[in-house]
Amino acid sequence: MTHGGNRNRMSGGNRANDGDRPSTGVSIKTRPKTKKPSMYKVLMLNDDYTPMEFVVNVLEQYFGKSQEEAVRIMLHVHQRGVGVCGVYTYEVAETKVNQVMDLARQHQHPLQCTIEKE
Ligand code: TYC
């Protein structure tokens, strides 16, 4: 077979059949159409007011970064203006952006996050 996955799937699963009973499987000769989801970067933008410690905490709490990695990303954003917090499916990325922006708003910080398709 070439690229692209399994053909000749049996609809009844893969239970062994040595001939004692009629097979109930139906060969459907189709390729199961699975697609990897598109992935989206969550970007964080620099500003002049959000405390560095707040950004580091966000990266730890919402993006699962270690303290060292969180400091590295925060400093990258601080120096370069924008940085990647993580890469997720659309709904996960959107949820994280909303959670972070809500938290920043509650603390009256102007921190901004956006989503960018990979
Ligand atoms: N520039 C901010 C400061 O000097 C720190 C900061 C870093 C803010 C990253 C936002 O996404 C950000 N306090």
Coordinates of C-alpha atoms and ligand atoms in Angstrom, one line a residue:
M1 CA 0.0 0.0 0.0
T2 CA 1.1 3.5 -0.6
H3 CA 0.7 6.4 1.8
G4 CA -2.5 7.3 3.5
G5 CA -3.7 4.7 6.0
N6 CA -5.6 1.5 6.2
R7 CA -7.9 0.1 3.6
N8 CA -10.1 -3.0 3.9
R9 CA -11.4 -2.2 7.3
M10 CA -13.8 -4.7 8.8
S11 CA -17.0 -3.1 10.1
G12 CA -17.3 -5.6 12.9
G13 CA -13.9 -5.1 14.5
N14 CA -10.9 -7.4 14.5
R15 CA -12.1 -10.5 16.4
A16 CA -10.4 -13.6 15.0
N17 CA -12.6 -15.8 12.8
D18 CA -11.3 -19.3 12.2
G19 CA -14.3 -20.5 10.2
D20 CA -16.6 -21.8 13.0
R21 CA -19.2 -19.1 12.3
P22 CA -20.0 -16.9 9.3
S23 CA -18.1 -13.7 9.4
T24 CA -20.2 -10.6 10.1
G25 CA -17.6 -8.2 8.9
V26 CA -18.2 -6.2 5.8
S27 CA -15.2 -5.1 3.9
I28 CA -15.8 -1.4 3.1
K29 CA -12.6 -0.6 1.2
T30 CA -12.6 3.0 2.3
R31 CA -9.9 5.0 4.0
P32 CA -11.1 6.4 7.3
K33 CA -10.9 10.2 6.8
T34 CA -9.0 11.5 9.7
K35 CA -7.4 14.9 9.6
K36 CA -5.0 16.5 12.0
P37 CA -6.6 19.7 13.4
S38 CA -5.1 23.1 12.4
M39 CA -2.9 24.4 15.1
Y40 CA -2.8 28.0 16.4
K41 CA -0.1 30.0 18.2
V42 CA -1.1 32.0 21.2
L43 CA 1.0 35.2 21.0
M44 CA 1.6 37.6 23.9
L45 CA 2.3 41.3 23.2
N46 CA 4.6 43.6 25.2
D47 CA 3.3 46.7 26.9
D48 CA 4.9 49.3 29.2
Y49 CA 2.7 48.6 32.3
T50 CA 2.0 45.0 33.0
P51 CA 4.4 43.8 35.7
M52 CA 6.9 41.2 34.7
E53 CA 5.9 39.0 37.6
F54 CA 2.3 39.0 36.4
V55 CA 3.4 37.8 33.0
V56 CA 5.6 35.1 34.4
N57 CA 2.7 33.9 36.6
V58 CA 0.4 33.8 33.6
L59 CA 2.9 31.7 31.6
E60 CA 3.2 29.2 34.5
Q61 CA -0.5 29.0 35.3
Y62 CA -2.1 29.1 31.9
F63 CA 0.6 27.8 29.6
G64 CA 2.2 25.1 31.8
K65 CA 5.7 26.7 31.7
S66 CA 8.4 26.1 34.3
Q67 CA 9.5 29.3 36.1
E68 CA 12.7 29.3 34.0
E69 CA 10.8 29.0 30.7
A70 CA 8.3 31.5 31.8
V71 CA 11.0 34.1 32.6
R72 CA 12.7 33.4 29.3
I73 CA 9.5 33.9 27.3
M74 CA 8.5 37.0 29.3
L75 CA 11.9 38.6 28.7
H76 CA 11.7 37.7 25.0
V77 CA 8.4 39.5 24.7
H78 CA 9.7 42.4 26.8
Q79 CA 12.7 42.8 24.4
R80 CA 11.2 41.9 21.1
G81 CA 7.6 43.0 21.4
V82 CA 5.9 39.6 20.8
G83 CA 6.4 36.0 21.7
V84 CA 4.8 32.5 21.5
C85 CA 3.2 31.2 24.7
G86 CA 2.1 27.9 23.2
V87 CA 0.5 26.1 20.2
Y88 CA -3.0 24.6 20.5
T89 CA -6.1 23.7 18.6
Y90 CA -8.4 26.7 17.9
E91 CA -10.8 26.3 20.8
V92 CA -8.1 25.7 23.4
A93 CA -6.1 28.7 22.1
E94 CA -9.2 30.9 22.1
T95 CA -10.1 29.8 25.7
K96 CA -6.6 30.6 27.0
V97 CA -6.6 34.0 25.3
N98 CA -9.9 34.8 26.9
Q99 CA -8.8 33.6 30.4
V100 CA -5.6 35.6 30.3
M101 CA -7.2 38.7 29.0
D102 CA -10.0 38.4 31.7
L103 CA -7.4 38.0 34.4
A104 CA -5.3 41.0 33.1
R105 CA -8.5 43.1 33.0
Q106 CA -9.4 42.2 36.6
H107 CA -6.0 43.4 37.7
Q108 CA -6.2 46.5 35.4
H109 CA -3.2 45.5 33.4
P110 CA -3.2 46.2 29.6
L111 CA -1.7 42.8 28.7
Q112 CA -2.8 41.6 25.2
C113 CA -2.8 38.1 23.7
T114 CA -3.7 37.1 20.2
I115 CA -4.1 33.9 18.1
E116 CA -2.2 33.2 14.9
K117 CA -2.7 30.2 12.6
E118 CA 0.5 28.2 12.3
Ligands
TYC1 N1 7.3 45.5 29.5 C1 6.7 45.1 30.8 C2 7.5 45.8 31.9 O1 8.5 46.4 31.6 C3 6.8 43.6 31.0 C4 6.0 42.8 30.1 C5 6.5 41.7 29.5 C6 4.7 43.2 29.7 C7 5.8 40.9 28.6 C8 3.9 42.4 28.8 O2 3.7 40.5 27.4 C9 4.5 41.3 28.3 N2 6.9 45.8 33.1

